[in-house]
Amino acid sequence: MIKKILVANRGEIAMRVMRSCKEMNIDTVAVYSEADRTSRHVLYADEAVCIGPAPSKDSYLVIENIINAAKQTGADAIHPGYGFLSESAGLVKRCREEGIIFIGPSAEAMEAMGDKITARKTMIAAGVPVVPGIQRDLESTEEVKKVIEEIGYPVIIKASAGGGGKGMRVIRKEDEIEEAFTTAKSEAISSFNNGTLYIEKYIENPHHIEFQILGDNFGNVIHLCERECSVQRRHQKIVEESPSPMMTPALREEMGQKAILAGKAVNYSGAGTIEFLVDDDGHFYFLEMNTRLQVEHPITEEVLRIDLVKEQINVANNLPLRLKQSDIVQKGHAIECRICAEDTTNNFMPSPGVIKQLTEPLGIGCRVDNYVYEGYEIPVFYDPMIGKLIVWATTRAYAIKRMRRVLYEYKITGINTNINYLRRIMDTSDFLKGKYNTGFIEKNNDFLLSTKYESSQSETEDIAIITAYMDYILNLEENTPKTNDNRPISRWREFGKRNAMLRI
Ligand code: ADP
């Protein structure tokens, strides 16, 4: 049984994993770069090892530094979180050589799903529908033209090694081919060190719906229902919810079965995600598989009342799945908002810096997957996401109301965040109606970016409360209260009484 886990990650996901370890009485080892000495995951872990300078290519992405840290601390397992080395078959192989348990799938499963061209081939062979397109490297713009003649416009050119929405270009007419090919290729080389491109049909405004799956080392694979991830900006998710407002029980059953088929095709073990594009008529196509925990995994945990990290650790301990397909029933509704340190009024530029004040929401139905604290300096080197707000409620309408309340309670100063932008998403009629797809952000762009809305009701309320408070204090200064025998009354006591009445 695993006794000590090294978490090969940082930020909120390192905290998330270690929180489950603590509940399971498993010791934790944090790794950190020189820029992360004061990060909360380092303070939270039982032990911590510095693995190199700030740039992730010199620290969080160096397999040998991670392996050495595990050996040095006697960790018997490594949890990779998401991003960084979480989908590196190289790390899995090194763990195997060193007798360290990797909490995730086999290197073979990772490789079969690792690049998009191989994943498409694997899925076609397994009988899972993929977006129409090709399964080979595109050599030239001439070849692009030939493929388009076969499948017709619009198409999307994609980097086979792609991720994070990079290396993709939509082509709607012939004169866009040249530029799309060149820019996608150079982005693929600079981001992934791999210029392999392929082409698939561009589905207009689809839904991005993904299925969580869970497999063990005994051939069992189940699905844990869907997450709707269509609120995307530049192909990156911002808000996710479960269940999907467009899902029907029949479609869930059909897609869930295909997700299981996809997992079984690669002998999948652990937690993974099968991403699909779905059109308005319910036709769905495999997009890619993520062989790791997803950022948005908490909404699945909330509607199923399970701990996915705990399930991952159980599978890594070589135990059979604890859950059966018939145990999986979504209850209520969950929404997640990604909180990012960015300036939405300046093209979403990252906004690193020192957090001056921070009040995180609490209360019924609210979960905050966090890592930042007051006085913490957000480093410039990593992803601008500083945490996730997750709400659960009995119905979708109630979950939206709860998310509004939770966003109102989240107060942070010293840096810019996308909180107001997220509030506006909650106020958009398409979102309220649950009638949206991946075109949502573009369609509602003016409303979402409108500065008129900047002074939202909640901020006006805050200002009113502060003004009332200042008036009250000034008034106290002038009229020190007295008892009936003319002794001054303690201002604190007096204030305390009135404060209770005013409910400031
Ligand atoms: P990445 O691995 O970079 O995240 P994905 O292949 O998962 O890229 O696609 C990310 C998003 O890009 C999807 O959720 C969808 O919004 C859009 N997208 C990708 N492929 C297509 C397609 N063939 N048609 C329409 N939209 C697509």
XYZ file of C-alpha atoms and ligand atoms in Angstrom:
531
model
C 0.000 0.000 0.000
C 1.255 3.472 -0.929
C 2.565 5.314 2.140
C 4.254 8.378 0.676
C 3.315 10.274 -2.506
C 5.433 12.832 -4.295
C 3.216 15.318 -6.143
C 5.050 16.347 -9.318
C 3.149 19.610 -9.694
C 2.434 22.997 -8.139
C -0.440 25.353 -7.366
C -4.028 24.332 -6.784
C -3.723 20.811 -8.198
C -0.778 19.973 -5.937
C -2.923 21.138 -3.003
C -5.917 19.186 -4.280
C -3.963 15.923 -4.465
C -2.300 16.410 -1.084
C -5.628 17.119 0.593
C -6.834 13.635 -0.358
C -3.507 12.113 0.726
C -3.916 13.683 4.160
C -7.378 12.173 4.516
C -5.925 8.788 3.556
C -3.002 9.090 6.039
C -0.511 9.127 3.178
C 2.614 11.280 3.631
C 3.248 13.936 0.991
C 6.317 15.305 -0.737
C 6.091 18.601 -2.628
C 8.520 19.596 -5.351
C 9.092 23.242 -6.144
C 11.067 25.572 -8.351
C 13.096 28.469 -6.944
C 10.154 30.776 -7.768
C 7.790 28.655 -5.676
C 9.566 28.570 -2.313
C 6.647 30.324 -0.635
C 3.892 28.523 -2.522
C 1.202 26.995 -0.337
C 1.770 23.469 -1.650
C 5.319 23.657 -0.266
C 4.091 24.803 3.149
C 1.336 22.152 3.186
C 3.433 19.081 2.328
C 5.182 16.915 4.902
C 8.448 17.308 2.983
C 9.553 19.491 0.087
C 12.391 19.302 -2.433
C 13.634 22.112 -4.675
C 13.928 20.785 -8.240
C 15.503 23.710 -10.071
C 15.161 27.273 -11.334
C 11.889 29.045 -12.093
C 11.321 28.176 -15.790
C 9.358 24.920 -15.858
C 11.644 23.450 -18.546
C 14.414 23.574 -15.895
C 12.336 22.269 -12.969
C 8.769 20.859 -13.224
C 9.494 19.368 -16.664
C 12.791 17.642 -15.824
C 12.020 13.929 -15.373
C 15.319 13.097 -13.652
C 14.870 15.870 -11.072
C 11.453 14.455 -10.152
C 12.793 10.887 -9.968
C 15.746 12.015 -7.803
C 13.414 13.886 -5.442
C 11.286 10.727 -5.065
C 14.353 8.582 -4.360
C 15.828 11.106 -1.952
C 12.615 11.251 0.119
C 11.702 7.567 -0.175
C 8.361 8.309 -1.880
C 6.813 5.081 -3.148
C 4.505 6.778 -5.679
C 4.297 9.874 -7.901
C 1.083 11.741 -8.683
C 1.582 14.026 -11.700
C -1.526 16.272 -11.411
C -2.376 17.857 -14.791
C -0.116 19.708 -17.234
C 3.683 19.485 -16.854
C 4.693 15.779 -16.989
C 1.213 14.351 -16.443
C 1.055 12.879 -19.954
C 4.718 11.983 -20.292
C 5.217 8.314 -21.126
C 8.907 8.992 -20.398
C 8.163 9.668 -16.723
C 5.984 6.544 -16.489
C 8.821 4.432 -17.913
C 11.410 5.933 -15.545
C 9.083 5.258 -12.588
C 8.759 1.645 -13.722
C 12.566 1.290 -13.934
C 13.015 2.731 -10.442
C 10.217 0.684 -8.852
C 8.150 3.817 -8.133
C 4.370 3.610 -8.643
C 3.073 6.118 -11.195
C -0.467 7.176 -10.300
C -1.955 7.087 -13.780
C -2.203 4.820 -16.823
C 0.518 2.710 -18.418
C 3.088 4.259 -20.764
C 1.508 2.219 -23.594
C -1.969 3.687 -22.996
C -0.459 7.160 -22.852
C 1.417 6.644 -26.099
C -1.661 5.262 -27.862
C -3.579 8.433 -26.938
C -0.607 10.805 -26.772
C -0.584 12.369 -30.204
C -3.811 13.185 -31.951
C -3.094 11.261 -35.155
C -2.334 8.014 -33.255
C -5.377 8.559 -31.011
C -7.629 8.950 -34.067
C -6.274 5.711 -35.537
C -6.767 3.881 -32.226
C -10.366 5.125 -31.958
C -11.270 4.268 -35.554
C -9.992 0.731 -34.948
C -12.077 0.513 -31.745
C -15.275 1.678 -33.484
C -15.505 5.078 -31.791
C -16.710 7.840 -34.176
C -14.052 10.496 -34.888
C -14.386 13.902 -36.596
C -14.110 13.231 -40.367
C -10.574 13.956 -41.589
C -7.192 12.376 -42.188
C -4.839 10.342 -40.050
C -1.498 11.311 -41.574
C 1.096 14.070 -41.463
C 0.397 16.936 -43.883
C 3.503 17.688 -45.918
C 2.464 20.754 -47.954
C -0.276 23.217 -48.776
C -0.864 21.214 -51.981
C -1.784 18.232 -49.834
C -4.096 20.433 -47.735
C -5.908 21.480 -50.937
C -6.339 17.866 -52.006
C -7.809 16.849 -48.638
C -10.217 19.816 -48.697
C -11.403 18.734 -52.150
C -12.402 15.432 -50.542
C -13.998 16.637 -47.292
C -15.072 20.198 -48.198
C -14.883 23.518 -46.295
C -14.651 24.478 -43.466
C -11.742 22.491 -42.051
C -9.410 22.849 -39.102
C -5.668 22.300 -39.307
C -4.280 20.871 -36.074
C -0.955 20.036 -34.464
C -0.814 16.315 -33.748
C 1.145 17.011 -30.555
C -1.233 19.898 -29.702
C -2.737 20.943 -26.411
C -4.059 24.062 -24.681
C -5.759 25.224 -27.874
C -2.423 25.880 -29.610
C -1.446 25.002 -33.193
C -5.004 25.118 -34.589
C -6.269 27.163 -37.532
C -9.703 27.169 -39.174
C -9.805 27.373 -42.983
C -13.016 28.546 -44.648
C -11.769 29.351 -48.163
C -8.845 28.667 -50.454
C -6.946 31.919 -49.926
C -6.661 31.140 -46.185
C -4.784 27.864 -46.728
C -1.259 29.224 -47.084
C -1.299 31.360 -43.947
C -3.141 28.784 -41.830
C -0.633 26.087 -42.765
C 2.428 28.263 -42.075
C 1.229 29.724 -38.764
C -0.078 26.398 -37.426
C 3.239 24.751 -38.317
C 5.405 27.403 -36.654
C 3.163 27.463 -33.541
C 3.341 23.655 -33.348
C 7.136 23.720 -33.566
C 7.550 26.516 -31.014
C 5.003 25.107 -28.521
C 5.520 21.348 -28.868
C 8.824 20.989 -30.673
C 6.902 18.918 -33.233
C 5.541 20.332 -36.494
C 3.298 17.373 -37.446
C -0.048 18.708 -38.711
C -3.250 16.992 -39.804
C -6.676 18.126 -40.893
C -10.232 17.445 -39.848
C -13.674 18.801 -40.695
C -14.520 21.950 -38.739
C -17.852 21.387 -36.988
C -19.689 24.733 -36.704
C -20.360 25.742 -33.112
C -20.364 22.285 -31.543
C -20.683 21.409 -27.892
C -17.562 20.236 -26.123
C -18.779 17.399 -23.923
C -16.382 15.063 -22.185
C -16.821 11.822 -20.278
C -14.848 10.942 -17.202
C -13.767 7.318 -17.164
C -12.185 5.144 -14.509
C -10.402 1.862 -15.135
C -8.478 -0.634 -13.022
C -5.743 -3.211 -13.624
C -8.305 -6.025 -13.994
C -9.928 -4.861 -17.235
C -12.861 -2.992 -15.621
C -13.745 0.401 -17.109
C -16.734 2.530 -16.107
C -17.826 6.021 -17.111
C -18.645 8.739 -14.600
C -20.989 10.753 -16.838
C -20.348 14.007 -18.626
C -19.058 17.515 -18.171
C -20.210 20.345 -20.439
C -17.142 22.449 -21.326
C -18.384 24.668 -24.149
C -17.707 28.000 -22.425
C -14.303 28.468 -24.033
C -12.152 31.433 -24.953
C -9.595 30.748 -27.671
C -10.330 27.023 -27.319
C -9.624 27.113 -23.582
C -12.285 26.270 -21.020
C -13.423 28.908 -18.513
C -16.659 27.564 -16.998
C -17.770 23.932 -16.837
C -20.933 22.267 -15.592
C -22.368 18.835 -14.965
C -24.804 17.520 -16.076
C -24.730 19.125 -19.524
C -27.938 21.139 -20.169
C -28.185 19.546 -23.627
C -27.768 15.933 -22.447
C -30.552 13.347 -22.627
C -30.490 9.977 -20.836
C -30.323 8.171 -24.210
C -27.401 10.259 -25.491
C -25.593 9.880 -22.140
C -25.930 6.131 -22.374
C -24.698 6.048 -25.982
C -21.737 8.401 -25.407
C -20.871 6.739 -22.090
C -20.659 3.344 -23.811
C -18.349 4.763 -26.500
C -16.184 6.329 -23.788
C -15.867 2.920 -22.119
C -14.998 1.372 -25.490
C -12.282 3.999 -25.964
C -10.830 3.240 -22.517
C -10.926 -0.525 -23.052
C -9.197 -0.164 -26.429
C -6.044 0.973 -24.618
C -6.441 -1.153 -21.419
C -6.933 2.063 -19.541
C -6.293 2.117 -15.836
C -6.901 5.102 -13.530
C -8.837 8.293 -14.263
C -9.044 9.588 -17.823
C -11.254 11.772 -19.984
C -12.706 11.176 -23.414
C -13.485 14.485 -25.111
C -16.204 14.666 -27.760
C -17.611 17.334 -30.054
C -21.400 17.148 -30.288
C -23.536 18.925 -32.873
C -27.043 20.259 -32.240
C -28.578 17.039 -33.542
C -26.707 14.925 -31.010
C -24.139 13.508 -33.478
C -20.917 13.112 -31.543
C -17.282 12.667 -32.517
C -14.201 11.688 -30.518
C -11.861 14.680 -30.176
C -9.054 13.478 -27.919
C -8.339 11.632 -24.708
C -6.641 13.174 -21.700
C -4.794 10.460 -19.808
C -4.792 12.301 -16.471
C -6.961 14.216 -14.032
C -8.648 17.242 -15.657
C -8.796 20.777 -14.246
C -12.600 20.460 -14.170
C -12.723 17.083 -12.368
C -14.339 18.596 -9.204
C -17.768 19.011 -10.845
C -17.871 15.251 -11.427
C -16.862 14.714 -7.800
C -19.651 17.015 -6.631
C -22.501 15.426 -8.599
C -21.331 11.885 -7.830
C -20.126 12.560 -4.255
C -16.823 10.793 -4.849
C -13.140 11.668 -4.528
C -11.410 10.982 -7.845
C -7.911 11.279 -6.396
C -8.781 8.620 -3.835
C -10.064 6.376 -6.642
C -6.824 6.961 -8.578
C -4.753 5.974 -5.532
C -6.857 2.844 -4.972
C -6.271 1.757 -8.566
C -2.535 2.482 -8.230
C -2.590 0.246 -5.147
C -3.762 -2.483 -7.527
C -7.236 -2.703 -6.026
C -10.255 -3.416 -8.232
C -12.695 -0.540 -8.886
C -14.784 0.172 -5.825
C -17.656 1.496 -7.938
C -19.920 -0.286 -10.402
C -21.575 1.390 -13.376
C -24.941 1.039 -11.628
C -23.609 3.125 -8.677
C -23.056 6.092 -10.970
C -26.012 8.470 -10.804
C -25.586 12.242 -11.000
C -27.273 14.092 -8.152
C -28.087 17.796 -8.431
C -25.952 20.186 -10.444
C -22.365 21.474 -10.214
C -20.638 24.450 -11.866
C -16.965 25.382 -11.842
C -15.432 28.790 -12.596
C -11.703 29.108 -13.221
C -10.281 32.120 -11.399
C -7.386 33.603 -13.351
C -4.979 36.413 -12.539
C -5.509 38.294 -15.778
C -6.663 41.648 -17.068
C -9.861 41.082 -19.025
C -9.840 44.741 -20.128
C -6.386 44.332 -21.671
C -6.766 41.308 -23.912
C -6.651 38.917 -20.932
C -2.978 39.646 -20.262
C -1.672 37.720 -17.246
C -1.623 39.883 -14.121
C 0.969 38.494 -11.730
C 1.861 40.362 -8.509
C 1.369 40.400 -4.761
C -2.070 39.593 -3.348
C -2.888 42.340 -0.861
C -6.218 41.150 0.452
C -8.062 37.921 -0.072
C -11.432 36.720 1.179
C -12.506 33.408 -0.243
C -16.151 32.362 -0.246
C -17.554 29.862 2.207
C -20.982 28.543 3.025
C -23.356 25.875 1.857
C -22.617 24.177 -1.449
C -19.322 25.992 -2.010
C -15.896 24.480 -2.642
C -12.718 26.440 -3.329
C -9.778 24.560 -4.828
C -7.109 27.097 -4.032
C -3.477 27.723 -3.222
C -2.901 31.486 -2.996
C -2.979 33.533 0.197
C -2.654 37.158 1.370
C 0.879 38.452 0.830
C 1.653 35.720 -1.738
C 3.322 36.868 -4.924
C 1.929 35.132 -8.010
C 4.970 34.217 -10.121
C 5.131 35.234 -13.782
C 6.402 31.846 -14.917
C 3.302 29.664 -14.746
C -0.352 29.422 -15.689
C -2.397 32.437 -14.524
C -5.105 30.217 -12.957
C -5.047 30.856 -9.202
C -7.931 28.671 -8.133
C -11.333 27.248 -8.921
C -14.727 28.005 -7.475
C -17.075 25.049 -7.501
C -20.700 25.071 -6.412
C -23.218 22.313 -6.000
C -26.993 22.742 -5.704
C -30.092 20.636 -6.202
C -30.992 22.242 -9.546
C -29.151 24.075 -12.341
C -31.032 27.320 -11.698
C -30.060 27.173 -8.047
C -26.435 26.336 -8.869
C -26.230 29.511 -11.010
C -27.651 31.589 -8.145
C -25.165 30.010 -5.794
C -22.272 30.695 -8.172
C -23.322 34.359 -8.314
C -23.271 34.506 -4.511
C -19.906 32.782 -4.336
C -18.382 35.103 -6.973
C -19.712 38.064 -4.988
C -18.018 36.779 -1.832
C -14.644 36.241 -3.542
C -12.647 39.413 -2.834
C -9.082 39.846 -3.989
C -6.955 42.981 -4.317
C -3.447 43.682 -5.585
C -3.892 41.856 -8.901
C -6.459 41.817 -11.703
C -8.742 38.816 -12.020
C -11.511 37.607 -14.313
C -14.124 37.612 -11.504
C -16.308 40.295 -13.114
C -16.108 38.493 -16.443
C -17.277 35.271 -14.784
C -20.155 37.145 -13.155
C -21.235 38.377 -16.550
C -21.152 34.843 -17.905
C -23.593 33.885 -15.125
C -25.844 36.801 -16.217
C -25.867 35.970 -19.933
C -29.281 34.842 -21.105
C -27.848 32.012 -23.265
C -26.071 30.608 -20.207
C -29.127 31.045 -18.006
C -31.238 29.169 -20.536
C -28.568 26.470 -20.936
C -28.644 27.103 -24.673
C -25.022 27.609 -25.614
C -22.159 25.956 -27.473
C -18.475 26.668 -28.175
C -19.543 29.841 -30.022
C -20.868 31.304 -26.731
C -17.987 33.665 -25.875
C -17.740 35.087 -29.390
C -21.508 35.564 -29.610
C -21.714 37.344 -26.245
C -18.388 39.151 -26.468
C -19.760 42.714 -26.291
C -21.814 42.035 -23.186
C -19.031 40.071 -21.502
C -16.487 42.852 -22.048
C -18.791 45.805 -21.521
C -17.295 48.213 -18.971
C -20.745 49.639 -18.268
C -21.352 46.524 -16.307
C -18.039 46.902 -14.444
C -19.676 48.638 -11.512
C -21.809 45.618 -10.785
C -24.529 45.642 -8.194
C -22.399 43.791 -5.683
C -19.590 46.340 -5.924
C -22.033 49.202 -5.464
C -23.312 47.416 -2.385
C -19.765 47.134 -1.048
C -19.172 50.847 -1.528
C -22.478 51.673 0.199
C -21.495 49.547 3.191
C -18.041 51.149 3.461
C -19.534 54.662 3.184
C -22.108 53.903 5.866
C -19.386 52.538 8.112
C -17.197 55.643 7.669
C -20.138 57.959 8.354
C -20.884 56.048 11.485
C -17.279 56.225 12.784
C -17.086 59.989 12.073
C -20.336 60.477 13.879
C -18.986 58.572 16.870
C -15.896 60.799 16.989
C -18.085 63.896 17.287
C -20.611 62.562 19.749
C -18.864 60.353 22.261
C -21.739 58.522 23.922
C -22.214 58.941 27.667
C -24.005 56.975 30.372
C -26.842 58.702 32.292
C -24.323 59.603 35.034
C -22.104 61.171 32.336
C -19.387 58.471 32.057
C -18.108 57.782 28.500
C -19.294 54.487 27.059
C -16.709 52.214 25.464
C -16.877 52.949 21.738
C -16.183 49.349 20.912
C -19.033 48.166 23.064
C -21.356 50.794 21.668
C -20.213 50.066 18.148
C -20.632 46.364 18.702
C -24.277 46.861 19.645
C -25.122 49.117 16.762
C -23.049 47.044 14.425
C -25.248 44.084 15.246
C -28.283 46.201 14.488
C -26.910 47.565 11.250
C -25.606 44.145 10.263
C -22.570 45.693 8.610
P -6.375 20.989 -27.407
O -5.770 19.625 -27.257
O -5.404 22.020 -27.882
O -7.178 21.417 -26.220
P -8.713 19.994 -28.805
O -8.551 19.106 -29.968
O -9.065 19.347 -27.494
O -7.386 20.859 -28.627
O -9.780 21.117 -29.126
C -10.026 22.220 -28.274
C -11.260 22.971 -28.716
O -11.117 23.444 -30.054
C -12.517 22.140 -28.724
O -13.142 22.061 -27.474
C -13.375 22.901 -29.752
O -13.948 24.038 -29.164
C -12.345 23.351 -30.766
N -12.225 22.351 -31.861
C -11.273 21.414 -32.005
N -11.485 20.663 -33.094
C -12.603 21.122 -33.677
C -13.364 20.757 -34.850
N -12.981 19.760 -35.656
N -14.483 21.446 -35.124
C -14.884 22.464 -34.314
N -14.225 22.855 -33.218
C -13.094 22.202 -32.884
